[in-house]
Coordinates of C-alpha atoms and ligand atoms in Angstrom, one line a residue:
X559 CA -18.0 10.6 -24.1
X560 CA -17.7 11.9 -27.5
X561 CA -19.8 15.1 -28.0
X562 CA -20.5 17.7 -25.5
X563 CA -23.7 17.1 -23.2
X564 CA -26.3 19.4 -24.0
X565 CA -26.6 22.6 -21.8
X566 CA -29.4 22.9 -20.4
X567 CA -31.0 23.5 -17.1
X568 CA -30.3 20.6 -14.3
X569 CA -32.6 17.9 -14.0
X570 CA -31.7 17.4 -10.4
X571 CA -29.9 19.6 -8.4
X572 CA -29.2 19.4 -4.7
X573 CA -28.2 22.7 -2.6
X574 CA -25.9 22.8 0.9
X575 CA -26.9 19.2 1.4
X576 CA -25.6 18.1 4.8
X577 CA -26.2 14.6 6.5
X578 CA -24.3 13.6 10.0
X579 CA -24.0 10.4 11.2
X580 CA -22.4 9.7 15.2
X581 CA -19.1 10.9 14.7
X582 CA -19.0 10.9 11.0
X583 CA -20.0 14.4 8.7
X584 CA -20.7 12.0 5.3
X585 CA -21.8 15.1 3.6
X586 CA -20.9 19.1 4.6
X587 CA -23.2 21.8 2.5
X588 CA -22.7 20.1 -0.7
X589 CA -24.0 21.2 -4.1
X590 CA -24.3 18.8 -7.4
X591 CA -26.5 18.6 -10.4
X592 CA -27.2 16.7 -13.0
X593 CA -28.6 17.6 -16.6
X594 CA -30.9 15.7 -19.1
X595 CA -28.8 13.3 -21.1
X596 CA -25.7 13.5 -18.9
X597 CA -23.2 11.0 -17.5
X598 CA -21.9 12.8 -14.3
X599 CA -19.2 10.9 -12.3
X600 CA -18.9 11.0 -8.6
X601 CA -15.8 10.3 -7.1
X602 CA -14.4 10.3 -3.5
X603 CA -12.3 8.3 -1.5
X604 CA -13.6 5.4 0.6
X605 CA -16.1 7.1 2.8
X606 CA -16.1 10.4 1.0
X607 CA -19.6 10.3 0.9
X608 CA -20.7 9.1 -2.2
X609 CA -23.1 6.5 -1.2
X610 CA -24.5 8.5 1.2
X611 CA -25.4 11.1 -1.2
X612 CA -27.0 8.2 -3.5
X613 CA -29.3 7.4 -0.3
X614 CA -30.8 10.8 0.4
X615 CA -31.2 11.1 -3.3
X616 CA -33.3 7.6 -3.5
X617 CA -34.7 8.2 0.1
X618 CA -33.1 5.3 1.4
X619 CA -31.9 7.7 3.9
X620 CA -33.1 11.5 4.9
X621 CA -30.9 14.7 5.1
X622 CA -30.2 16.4 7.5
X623 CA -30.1 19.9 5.6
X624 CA -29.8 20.9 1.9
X625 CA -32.7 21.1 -0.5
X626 CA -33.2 18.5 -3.4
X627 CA -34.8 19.9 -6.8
X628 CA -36.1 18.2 -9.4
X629 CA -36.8 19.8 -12.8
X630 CA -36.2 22.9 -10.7
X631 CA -39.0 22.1 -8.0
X632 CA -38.2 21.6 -4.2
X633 CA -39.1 17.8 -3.5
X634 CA -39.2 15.5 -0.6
X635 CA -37.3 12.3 -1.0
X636 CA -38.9 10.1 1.9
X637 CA -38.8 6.9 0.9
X638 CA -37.8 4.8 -2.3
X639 CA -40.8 4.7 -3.6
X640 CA -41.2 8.1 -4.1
X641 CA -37.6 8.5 -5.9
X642 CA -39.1 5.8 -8.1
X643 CA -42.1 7.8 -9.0
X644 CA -40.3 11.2 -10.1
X645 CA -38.0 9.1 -11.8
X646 CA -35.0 8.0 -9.7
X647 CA -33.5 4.9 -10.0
X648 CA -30.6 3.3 -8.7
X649 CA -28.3 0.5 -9.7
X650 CA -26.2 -1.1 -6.7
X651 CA -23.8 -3.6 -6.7
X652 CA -25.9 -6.2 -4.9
X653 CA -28.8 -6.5 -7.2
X654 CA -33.1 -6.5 -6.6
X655 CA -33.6 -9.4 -8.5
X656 CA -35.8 -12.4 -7.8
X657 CA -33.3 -15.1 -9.0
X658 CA -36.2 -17.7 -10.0
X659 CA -37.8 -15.8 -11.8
X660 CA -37.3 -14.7 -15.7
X661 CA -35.8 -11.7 -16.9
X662 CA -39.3 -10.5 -18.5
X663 CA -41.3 -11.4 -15.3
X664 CA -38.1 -9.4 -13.2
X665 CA -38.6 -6.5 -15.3
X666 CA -42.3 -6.0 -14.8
X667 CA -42.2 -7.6 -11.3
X668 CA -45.5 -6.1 -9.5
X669 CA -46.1 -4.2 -12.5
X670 CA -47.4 -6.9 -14.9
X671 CA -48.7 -5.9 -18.4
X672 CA -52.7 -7.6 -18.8
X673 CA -56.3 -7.2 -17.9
X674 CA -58.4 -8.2 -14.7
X675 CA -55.8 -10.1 -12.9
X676 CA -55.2 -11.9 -16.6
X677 CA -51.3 -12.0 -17.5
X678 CA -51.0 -11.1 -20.8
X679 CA -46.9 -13.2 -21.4
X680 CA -47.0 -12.2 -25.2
X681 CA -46.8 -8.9 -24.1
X682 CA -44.7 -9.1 -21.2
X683 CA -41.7 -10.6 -23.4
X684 CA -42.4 -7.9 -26.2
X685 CA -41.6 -5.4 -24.0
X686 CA -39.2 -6.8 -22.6
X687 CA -37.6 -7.3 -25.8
X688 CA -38.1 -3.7 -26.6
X689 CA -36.4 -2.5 -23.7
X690 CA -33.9 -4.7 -23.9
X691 CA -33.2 -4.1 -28.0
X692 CA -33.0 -0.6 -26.7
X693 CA -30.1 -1.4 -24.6
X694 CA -28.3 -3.3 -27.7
X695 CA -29.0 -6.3 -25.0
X696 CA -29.1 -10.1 -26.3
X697 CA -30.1 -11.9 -23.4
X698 CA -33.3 -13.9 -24.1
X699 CA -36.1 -12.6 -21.8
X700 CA -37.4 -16.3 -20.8
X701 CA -33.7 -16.6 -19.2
X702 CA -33.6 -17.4 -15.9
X703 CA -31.8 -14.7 -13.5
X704 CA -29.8 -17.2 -11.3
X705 CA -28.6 -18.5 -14.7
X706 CA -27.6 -15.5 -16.1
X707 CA -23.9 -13.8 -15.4
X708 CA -23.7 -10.4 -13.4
X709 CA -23.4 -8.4 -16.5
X710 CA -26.4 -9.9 -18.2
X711 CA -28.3 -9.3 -14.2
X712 CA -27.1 -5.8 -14.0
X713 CA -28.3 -5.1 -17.8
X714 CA -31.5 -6.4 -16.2
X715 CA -31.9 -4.0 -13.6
X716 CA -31.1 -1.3 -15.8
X717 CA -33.6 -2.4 -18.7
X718 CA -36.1 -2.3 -15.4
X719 CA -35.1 1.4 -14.7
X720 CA -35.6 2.1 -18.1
X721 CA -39.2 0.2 -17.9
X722 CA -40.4 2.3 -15.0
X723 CA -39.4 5.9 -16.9
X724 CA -36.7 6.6 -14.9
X725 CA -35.1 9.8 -16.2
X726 CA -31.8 9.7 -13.9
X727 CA -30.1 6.1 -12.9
X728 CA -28.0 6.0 -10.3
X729 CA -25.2 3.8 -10.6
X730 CA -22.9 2.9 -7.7
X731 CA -19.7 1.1 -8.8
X732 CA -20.8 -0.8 -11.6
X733 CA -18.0 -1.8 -12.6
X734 CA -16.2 -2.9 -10.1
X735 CA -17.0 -6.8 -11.1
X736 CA -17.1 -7.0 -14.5
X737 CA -14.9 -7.7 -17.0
X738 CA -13.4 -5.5 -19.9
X739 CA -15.5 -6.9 -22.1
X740 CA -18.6 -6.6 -20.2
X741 CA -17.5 -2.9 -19.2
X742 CA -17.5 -2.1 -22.7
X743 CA -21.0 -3.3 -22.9
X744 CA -22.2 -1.3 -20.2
X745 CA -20.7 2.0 -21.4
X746 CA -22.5 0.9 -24.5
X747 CA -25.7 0.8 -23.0
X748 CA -24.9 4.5 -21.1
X749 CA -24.1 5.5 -24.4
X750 CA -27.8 4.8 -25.7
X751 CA -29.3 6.1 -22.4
X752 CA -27.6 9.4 -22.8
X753 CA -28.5 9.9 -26.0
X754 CA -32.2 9.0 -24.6
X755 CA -31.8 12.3 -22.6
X756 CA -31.6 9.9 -19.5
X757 CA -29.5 11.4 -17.1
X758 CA -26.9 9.2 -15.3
X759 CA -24.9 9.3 -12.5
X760 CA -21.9 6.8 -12.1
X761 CA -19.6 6.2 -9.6
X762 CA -16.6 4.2 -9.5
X763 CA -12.9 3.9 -8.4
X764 CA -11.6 3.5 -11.9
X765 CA -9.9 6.7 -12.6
X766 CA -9.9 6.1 -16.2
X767 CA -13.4 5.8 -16.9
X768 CA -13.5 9.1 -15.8
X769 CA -12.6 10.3 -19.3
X770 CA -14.1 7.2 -21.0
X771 CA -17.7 7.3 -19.5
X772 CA -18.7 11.0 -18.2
X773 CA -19.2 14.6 -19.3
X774 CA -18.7 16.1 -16.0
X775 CA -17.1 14.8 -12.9
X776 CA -17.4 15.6 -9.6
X777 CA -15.1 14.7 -6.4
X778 CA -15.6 14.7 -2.8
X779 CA -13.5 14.9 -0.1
X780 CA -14.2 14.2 3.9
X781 CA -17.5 15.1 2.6
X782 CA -17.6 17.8 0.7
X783 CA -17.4 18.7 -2.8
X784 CA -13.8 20.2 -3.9
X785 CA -14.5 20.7 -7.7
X786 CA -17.0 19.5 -10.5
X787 CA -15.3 19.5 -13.5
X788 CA -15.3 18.8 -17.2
X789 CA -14.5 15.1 -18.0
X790 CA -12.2 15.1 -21.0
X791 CA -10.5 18.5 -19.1
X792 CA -9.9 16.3 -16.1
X793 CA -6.2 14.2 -16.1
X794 CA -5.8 11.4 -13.5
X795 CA -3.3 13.3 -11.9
X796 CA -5.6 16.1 -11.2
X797 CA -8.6 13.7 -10.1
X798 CA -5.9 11.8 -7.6
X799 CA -5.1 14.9 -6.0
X800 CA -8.2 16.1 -5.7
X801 CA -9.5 13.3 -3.9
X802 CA -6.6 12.8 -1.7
X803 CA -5.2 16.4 -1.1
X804 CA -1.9 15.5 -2.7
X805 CA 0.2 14.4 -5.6
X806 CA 0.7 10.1 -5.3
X807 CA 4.4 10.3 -5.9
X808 CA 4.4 6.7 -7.0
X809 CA 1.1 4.1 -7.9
X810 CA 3.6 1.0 -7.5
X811 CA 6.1 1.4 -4.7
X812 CA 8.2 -1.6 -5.4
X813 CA 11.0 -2.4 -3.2
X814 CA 13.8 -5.3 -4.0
X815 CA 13.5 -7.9 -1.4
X816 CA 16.0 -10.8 -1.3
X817 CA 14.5 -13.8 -1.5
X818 CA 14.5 -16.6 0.9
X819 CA 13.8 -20.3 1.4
X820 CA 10.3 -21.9 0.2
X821 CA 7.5 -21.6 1.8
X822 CA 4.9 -23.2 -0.2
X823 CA 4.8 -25.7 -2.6
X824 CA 2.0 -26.9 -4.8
X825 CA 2.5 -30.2 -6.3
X826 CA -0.1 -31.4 -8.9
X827 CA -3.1 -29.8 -8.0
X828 CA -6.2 -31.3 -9.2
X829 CA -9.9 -30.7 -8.9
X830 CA -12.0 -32.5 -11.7
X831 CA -13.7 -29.8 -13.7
X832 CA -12.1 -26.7 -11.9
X833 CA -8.1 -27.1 -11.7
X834 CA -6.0 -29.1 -13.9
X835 CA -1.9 -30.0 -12.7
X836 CA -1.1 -26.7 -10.9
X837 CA 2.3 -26.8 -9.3
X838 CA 4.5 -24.2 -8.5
X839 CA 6.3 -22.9 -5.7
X840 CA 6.4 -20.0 -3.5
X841 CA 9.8 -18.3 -1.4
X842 CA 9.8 -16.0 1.0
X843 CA 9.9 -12.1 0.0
X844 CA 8.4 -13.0 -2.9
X845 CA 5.1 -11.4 -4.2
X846 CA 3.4 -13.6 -7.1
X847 CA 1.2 -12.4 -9.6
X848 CA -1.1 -14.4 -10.6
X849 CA -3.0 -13.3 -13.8
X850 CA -5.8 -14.6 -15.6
X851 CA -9.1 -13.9 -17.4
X852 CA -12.1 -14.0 -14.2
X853 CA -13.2 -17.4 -15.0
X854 CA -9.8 -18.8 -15.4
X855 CA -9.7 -20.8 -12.1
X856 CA -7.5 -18.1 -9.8
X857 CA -10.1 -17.7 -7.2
X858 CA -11.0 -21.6 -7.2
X859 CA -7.0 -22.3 -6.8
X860 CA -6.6 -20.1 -4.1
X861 CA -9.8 -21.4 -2.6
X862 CA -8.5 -25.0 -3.0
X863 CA -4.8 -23.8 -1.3
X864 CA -6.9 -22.3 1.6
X865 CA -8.7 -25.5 2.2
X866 CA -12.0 -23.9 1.7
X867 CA -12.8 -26.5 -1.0
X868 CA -11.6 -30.1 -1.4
X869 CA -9.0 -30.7 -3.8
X870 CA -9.2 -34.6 -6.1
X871 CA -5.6 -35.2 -5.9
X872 CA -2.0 -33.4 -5.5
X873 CA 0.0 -32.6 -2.9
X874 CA 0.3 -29.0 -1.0
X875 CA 3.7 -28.9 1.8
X876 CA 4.8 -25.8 3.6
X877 CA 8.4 -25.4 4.9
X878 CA 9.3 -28.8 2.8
X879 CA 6.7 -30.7 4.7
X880 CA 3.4 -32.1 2.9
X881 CA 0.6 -30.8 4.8
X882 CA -2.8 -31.7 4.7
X883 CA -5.4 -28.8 4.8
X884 CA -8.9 -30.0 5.0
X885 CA -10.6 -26.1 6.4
X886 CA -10.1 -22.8 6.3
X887 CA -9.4 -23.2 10.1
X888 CA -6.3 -25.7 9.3
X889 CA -5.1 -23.4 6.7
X890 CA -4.3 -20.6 9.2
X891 CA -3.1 -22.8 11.7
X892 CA -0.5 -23.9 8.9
X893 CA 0.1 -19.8 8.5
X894 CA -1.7 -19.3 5.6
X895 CA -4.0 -16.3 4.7
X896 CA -7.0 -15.7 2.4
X897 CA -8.1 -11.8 1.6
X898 CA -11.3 -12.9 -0.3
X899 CA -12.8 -11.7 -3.5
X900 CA -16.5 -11.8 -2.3
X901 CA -15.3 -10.0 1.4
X902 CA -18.7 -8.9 2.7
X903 CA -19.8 -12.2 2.6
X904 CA -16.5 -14.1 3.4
X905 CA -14.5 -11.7 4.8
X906 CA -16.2 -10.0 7.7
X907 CA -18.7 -10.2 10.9
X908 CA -20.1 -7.5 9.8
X909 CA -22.4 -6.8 13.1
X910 CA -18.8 -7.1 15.2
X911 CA -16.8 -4.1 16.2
X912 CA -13.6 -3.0 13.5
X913 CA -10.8 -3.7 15.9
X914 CA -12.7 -7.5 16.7
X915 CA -12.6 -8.2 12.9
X916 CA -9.2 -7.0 12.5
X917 CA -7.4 -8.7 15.4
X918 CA -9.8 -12.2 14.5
X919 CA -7.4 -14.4 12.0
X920 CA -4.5 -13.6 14.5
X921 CA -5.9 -14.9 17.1
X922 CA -5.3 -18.5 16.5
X923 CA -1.3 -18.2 15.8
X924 CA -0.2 -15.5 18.4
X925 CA -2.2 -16.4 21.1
X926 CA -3.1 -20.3 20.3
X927 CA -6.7 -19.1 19.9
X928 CA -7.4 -19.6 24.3
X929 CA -5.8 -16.4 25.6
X930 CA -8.0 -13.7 24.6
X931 CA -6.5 -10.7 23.9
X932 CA -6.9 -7.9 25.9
X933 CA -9.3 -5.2 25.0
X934 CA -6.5 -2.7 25.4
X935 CA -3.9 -4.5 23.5
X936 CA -6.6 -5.5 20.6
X937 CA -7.7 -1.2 20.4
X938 CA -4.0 -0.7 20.1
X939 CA -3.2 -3.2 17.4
X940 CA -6.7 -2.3 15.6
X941 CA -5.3 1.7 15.9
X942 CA -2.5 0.8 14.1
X943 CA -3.7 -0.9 11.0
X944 CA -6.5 2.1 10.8
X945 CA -3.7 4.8 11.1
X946 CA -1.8 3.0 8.5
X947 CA -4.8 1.8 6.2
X948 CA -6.3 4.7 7.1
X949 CA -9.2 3.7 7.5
X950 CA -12.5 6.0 7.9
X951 CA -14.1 5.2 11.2
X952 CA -14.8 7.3 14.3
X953 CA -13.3 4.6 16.7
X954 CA -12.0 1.3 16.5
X955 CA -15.1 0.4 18.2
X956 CA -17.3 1.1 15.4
X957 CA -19.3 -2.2 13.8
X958 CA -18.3 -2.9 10.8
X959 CA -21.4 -2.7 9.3
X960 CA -21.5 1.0 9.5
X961 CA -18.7 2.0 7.5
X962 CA -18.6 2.3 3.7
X963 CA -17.6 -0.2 1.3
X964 CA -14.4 0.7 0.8
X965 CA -13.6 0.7 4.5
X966 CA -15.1 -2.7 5.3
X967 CA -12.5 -3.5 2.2
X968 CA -9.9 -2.2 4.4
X969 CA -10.7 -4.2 7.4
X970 CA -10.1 -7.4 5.7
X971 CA -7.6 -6.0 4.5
X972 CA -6.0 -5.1 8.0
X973 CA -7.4 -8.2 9.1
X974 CA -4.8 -10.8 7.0
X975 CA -1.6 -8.0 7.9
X976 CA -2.3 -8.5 11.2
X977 CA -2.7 -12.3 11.0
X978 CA 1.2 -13.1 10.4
X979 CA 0.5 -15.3 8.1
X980 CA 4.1 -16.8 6.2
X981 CA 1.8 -16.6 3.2
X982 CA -0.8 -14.2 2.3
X983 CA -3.5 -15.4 -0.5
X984 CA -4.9 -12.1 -2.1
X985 CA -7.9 -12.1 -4.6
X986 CA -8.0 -8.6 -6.1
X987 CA -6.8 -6.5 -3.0
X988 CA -7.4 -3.4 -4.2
X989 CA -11.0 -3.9 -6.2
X990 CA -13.1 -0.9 -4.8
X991 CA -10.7 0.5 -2.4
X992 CA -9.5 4.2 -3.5
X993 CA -6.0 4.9 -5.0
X994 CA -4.7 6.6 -2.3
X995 CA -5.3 3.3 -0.2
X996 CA -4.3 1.2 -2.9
X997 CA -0.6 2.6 -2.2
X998 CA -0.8 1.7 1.5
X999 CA -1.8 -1.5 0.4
X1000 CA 1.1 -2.2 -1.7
X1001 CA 3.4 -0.6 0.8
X1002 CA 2.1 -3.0 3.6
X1003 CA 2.7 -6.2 1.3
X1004 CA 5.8 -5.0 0.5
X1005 CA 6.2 -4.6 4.0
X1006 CA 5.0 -8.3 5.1
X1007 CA 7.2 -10.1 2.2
X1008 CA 10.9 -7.7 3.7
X1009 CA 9.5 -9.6 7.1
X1010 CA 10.1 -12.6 5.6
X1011 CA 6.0 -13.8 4.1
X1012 CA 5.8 -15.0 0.7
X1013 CA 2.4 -13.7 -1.5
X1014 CA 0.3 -14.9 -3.6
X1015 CA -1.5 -12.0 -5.8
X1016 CA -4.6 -12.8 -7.6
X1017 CA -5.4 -9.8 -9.6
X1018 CA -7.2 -8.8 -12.8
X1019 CA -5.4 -5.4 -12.6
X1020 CA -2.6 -5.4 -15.2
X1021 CA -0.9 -2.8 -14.5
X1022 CA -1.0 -3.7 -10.6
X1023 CA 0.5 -7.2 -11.5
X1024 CA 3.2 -5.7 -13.7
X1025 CA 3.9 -3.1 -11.0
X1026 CA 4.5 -4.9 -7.8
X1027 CA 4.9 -8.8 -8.6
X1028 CA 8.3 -10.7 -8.7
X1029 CA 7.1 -13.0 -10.8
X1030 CA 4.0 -14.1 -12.6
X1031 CA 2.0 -17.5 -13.5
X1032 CA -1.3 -17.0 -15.9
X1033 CA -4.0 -18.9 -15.7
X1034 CA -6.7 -20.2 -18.2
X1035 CA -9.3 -22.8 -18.0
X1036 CA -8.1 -24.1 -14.8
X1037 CA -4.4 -24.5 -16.1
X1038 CA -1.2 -22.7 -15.2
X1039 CA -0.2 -21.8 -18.9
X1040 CA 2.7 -19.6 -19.0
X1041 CA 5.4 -18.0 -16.0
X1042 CA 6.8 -14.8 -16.7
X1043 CA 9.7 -13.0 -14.6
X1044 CA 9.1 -9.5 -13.6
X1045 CA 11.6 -8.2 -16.1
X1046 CA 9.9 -10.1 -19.2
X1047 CA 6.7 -9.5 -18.3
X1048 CA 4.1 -7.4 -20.3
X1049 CA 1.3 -6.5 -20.5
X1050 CA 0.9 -8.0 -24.4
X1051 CA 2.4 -11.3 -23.0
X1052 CA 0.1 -11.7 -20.0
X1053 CA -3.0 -11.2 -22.2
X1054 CA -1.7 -13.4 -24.9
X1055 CA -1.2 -16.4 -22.9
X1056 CA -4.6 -15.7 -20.7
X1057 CA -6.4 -16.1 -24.3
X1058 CA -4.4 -19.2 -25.3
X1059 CA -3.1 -16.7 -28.5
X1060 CA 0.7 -17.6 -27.6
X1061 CA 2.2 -21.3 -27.4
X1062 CA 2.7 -22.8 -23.9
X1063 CA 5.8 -20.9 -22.0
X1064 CA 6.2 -18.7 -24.4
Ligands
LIG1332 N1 -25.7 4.1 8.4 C1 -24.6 4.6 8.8 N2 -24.3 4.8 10.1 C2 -23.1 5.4 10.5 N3 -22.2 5.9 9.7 C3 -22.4 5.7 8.4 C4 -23.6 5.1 7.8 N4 -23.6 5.1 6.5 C5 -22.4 5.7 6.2 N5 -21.7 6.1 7.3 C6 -20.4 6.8 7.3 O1 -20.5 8.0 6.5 C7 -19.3 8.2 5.7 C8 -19.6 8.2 4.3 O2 -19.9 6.9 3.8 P1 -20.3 6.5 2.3 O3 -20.8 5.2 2.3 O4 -21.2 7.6 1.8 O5 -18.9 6.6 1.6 P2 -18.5 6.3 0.1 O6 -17.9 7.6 -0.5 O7 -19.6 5.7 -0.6 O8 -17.2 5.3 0.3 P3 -16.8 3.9 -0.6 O9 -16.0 4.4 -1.7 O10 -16.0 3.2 0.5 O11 -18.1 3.2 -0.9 C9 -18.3 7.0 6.2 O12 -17.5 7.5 7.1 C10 -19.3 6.0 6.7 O13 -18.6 5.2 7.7
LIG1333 MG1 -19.9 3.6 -1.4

């Protein structure tokens, strides 16, 4: 941000912090701090150790060696509660709020303003207001939370950090679902924290918020810290190879693939309300960006493809032959693929084993879903898709559940390369996953479409869409409304037609 945080001593500051888990060092003797009134970014690649060091520092979980200070004090972290009394809060992607409930009465939840048991509302809402004011928030405070969107809900929780005094606030990837516009809220809101003498720590897999958001950054790698840095003195180059241990030599390794005969057509696709007339078409070695504002009806279409929702009308044929696709279940069997937005809850059995999850959606095709693999020939395909993905876990045996986001990303990930699917539905592919994994990802679907798959890639990442699609439809309110080739694509033209600001096709 723009002026230079103040320099003074560290609010918290954690020394030689180490934490093992079986098989896994998340943290090795690692030293951070954070000052009054500063943003201080954390960045790592999937299982770096980020989250972990989030944990200890909100006693979700304990150290194994290190010392925590706060305002210069040795302190024991044992439990959230206590984090939340010297002034820790944390902001993760799955929010604490009681949906039924108001935004006021989520706010003050167990800590109700009034006298004798007597709720005082006026005063409730007043505060609420305040806090929210504060925040440069508009969201009424009678709101419902299960009506409200996840910017307005993650505003929420913050305006409740800000109403139990916390002085640091934790945030794990906030941004990771929300749009621009809504990311320039939030920054907004950092920007008045800060300047509250909050201190804020923010993690996230956009590089370029690095510069945008923080006054210092720090990076981890394989668990321990490799440099803390300056924001503005940091480029993206030197934060990539920090984090990975080498230069990227290229973000978007696109290969010319000669394309082949259809493989899906879409024919009039309707679903009152939701999609409106979609057709198009879909060949082998073809990779198809679609674009779109989130909202647009992208995820809903390649929901309706996948036959995990029921279309009104419109006809869907793969190899030239009309095909009727009723489940998810018939979907694969027709060879089609979904990587889901929402993956922990779509995507994964999260208390089954890594190589179980990845080897799952092939199942049905290779073997005709009787045979079961066996357990040798499921580790070895498993091994290969964590070697390529590479994908942090001590053994394909692992349960999911026990890796970090990023790596339970990967699985579904591995999961839909390994299906052999003739075409591959992806919704944002790369959303949390770090850049050095967001090349393998690429190089793998470049890799499926040269063996002859055709697919489909939903992604709200420009620059991702301009840099590995053949071709690309945008969507807005439901509607296909413009198809660009890779070579008259851009960036202006994609954005134009996803706000209606250009005329139909062109
Ligand atoms: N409860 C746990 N049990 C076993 N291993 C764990 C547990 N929590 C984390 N780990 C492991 O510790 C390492 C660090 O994980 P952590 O969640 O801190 O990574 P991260 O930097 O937050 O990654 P991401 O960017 O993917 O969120 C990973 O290898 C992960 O699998
Ligand atoms: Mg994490």
């Amino acid at each position: 941000m723009s002026s230079p945080a103040p320099d003074s001593s560290p609010l918290l500051a954690v020394h030689r912090l180490s934490k093992r888990f079986p098989g896994v060092q998340a943290l090795k003797e690692v030293d951070f701090d954070v000052r009054p009134g500063e943003v201080h970014v954390l960045l790592g690649e999937n299982g770096a150790g980020k989250s972990t060091l989030v944990k200890i520092l909100t006693g979700a979980q304990q150290r194994d060696e290190g010392e925590i200070l706060w305002h210069g004090q040795p302190v024991e972290i044992p439990d959230p509660h206590t984090a939340q009394k010297l002034g820790i809060s944390v902001i993760y992607q799955e929010f604490n709020l009681v949906p039924y409930m108001t935004v006021a009465e989520n706010i003050f939840l167990g800590r109700e303003p009034g006298q004798r048991g007597v709720l005082d509302r006026a005063a409730m809402q007043q505060r609420a207001r305040a806090i929210l004011d504060e925040l440069g928030v508009a969201v009424k405070t009678t709101a419902r939370v299960a009506d409200l969107g996840v910017a307005e809900q993650q505003m929420t929780e913050i305006a409740k950090a800000l109403s139990l005094d916390a002085e640091l606030i934790i945030m794990d990837e906030p941004t990771a679902t929300l749009t621009d516009h809504e990311i320039a809220q939030l920054f907004q809101a950092i920007h008045r924290l800060r300047r509250r003498g909050v201190a804020i720590v923010y993690i996230s897999h956009r590089l370029n918020e690095v510069a945008q958001v923080g006054d210092r950054v720090t990076v981890l790698r394989d668990g321990r810290r490799v440099a803390t840095l300056e924001a503005q003195e940091a480029s993206v180059e030197t934060l990539i190879r920090l984090m990975v241990g080498h230069d990227l030599r290229e973000q978007y390794p696109k290969q010319a693939v000669a394309l082949g005969e259809e493989v899906l057509r879409v024919e009039g696709l309707n679903r009152i309300g939701v999609l409106h007339d979609i057709s198009f078409s879909l060949r082998r070695g073809e990779i198809l960006g679609i674009a779109g504002l989130v909202g647009a009806g992208r995820t809903e279409l390649a929901r309706a493809i996948f036959g995990a929702d029921p279309i009104d009308s419109g006809r869907i044929s793969i190899h030239g032959r009309p095909v009727a696709i009723a489940s998810p279940l018939q979907a694969i069997e027709h060879g089609i693929g979904l990587l889901p937005e929402d993956r922990k809850a779509q995507g994964l059995l999260l208390m089954q084993s890594v190589a179980n999850n990845i080897t799952l959606a092939a199942l049905p095709r290779l073997f005709g879903g009787m045979r079961p693999l066996s357990p040798r020939m499921e580790a070895e395909v498993a091994r290969r898709y964590i070697n390529e993905l590479r994908i942090r876990t001590p053994s394909e045996t692992r349960l999911v559940r026990f890796l970090s986001g990023g790596n339970q990303q990967k699985v579904v990930i591995a999961k839909w390369l390994c299906s052999q699917s003739d075409v591959l539905i992806f919704d944002e592919p790369t959303r949390g996953i770090d850049v050095g994994a967001k090349v393998e990802v690429y190089n793998l679907m470049t890799e499926l479409v040269r063996r002859g798959a055709a697919v489909m890639m939903i992604s709200s990442d420009l620059p991702e869409v301009l840099g590995m699609s053949d071709r690309i439809l945008v969507m807005r309110k439901g509607r296909i409304v413009g198809e660009l080739s890779r070579a008259e694509a851009t960036q202006e033209r994609i954005l134009g037609l996803a706000f209606g600001e250009v005329a139909v096709g062109a």
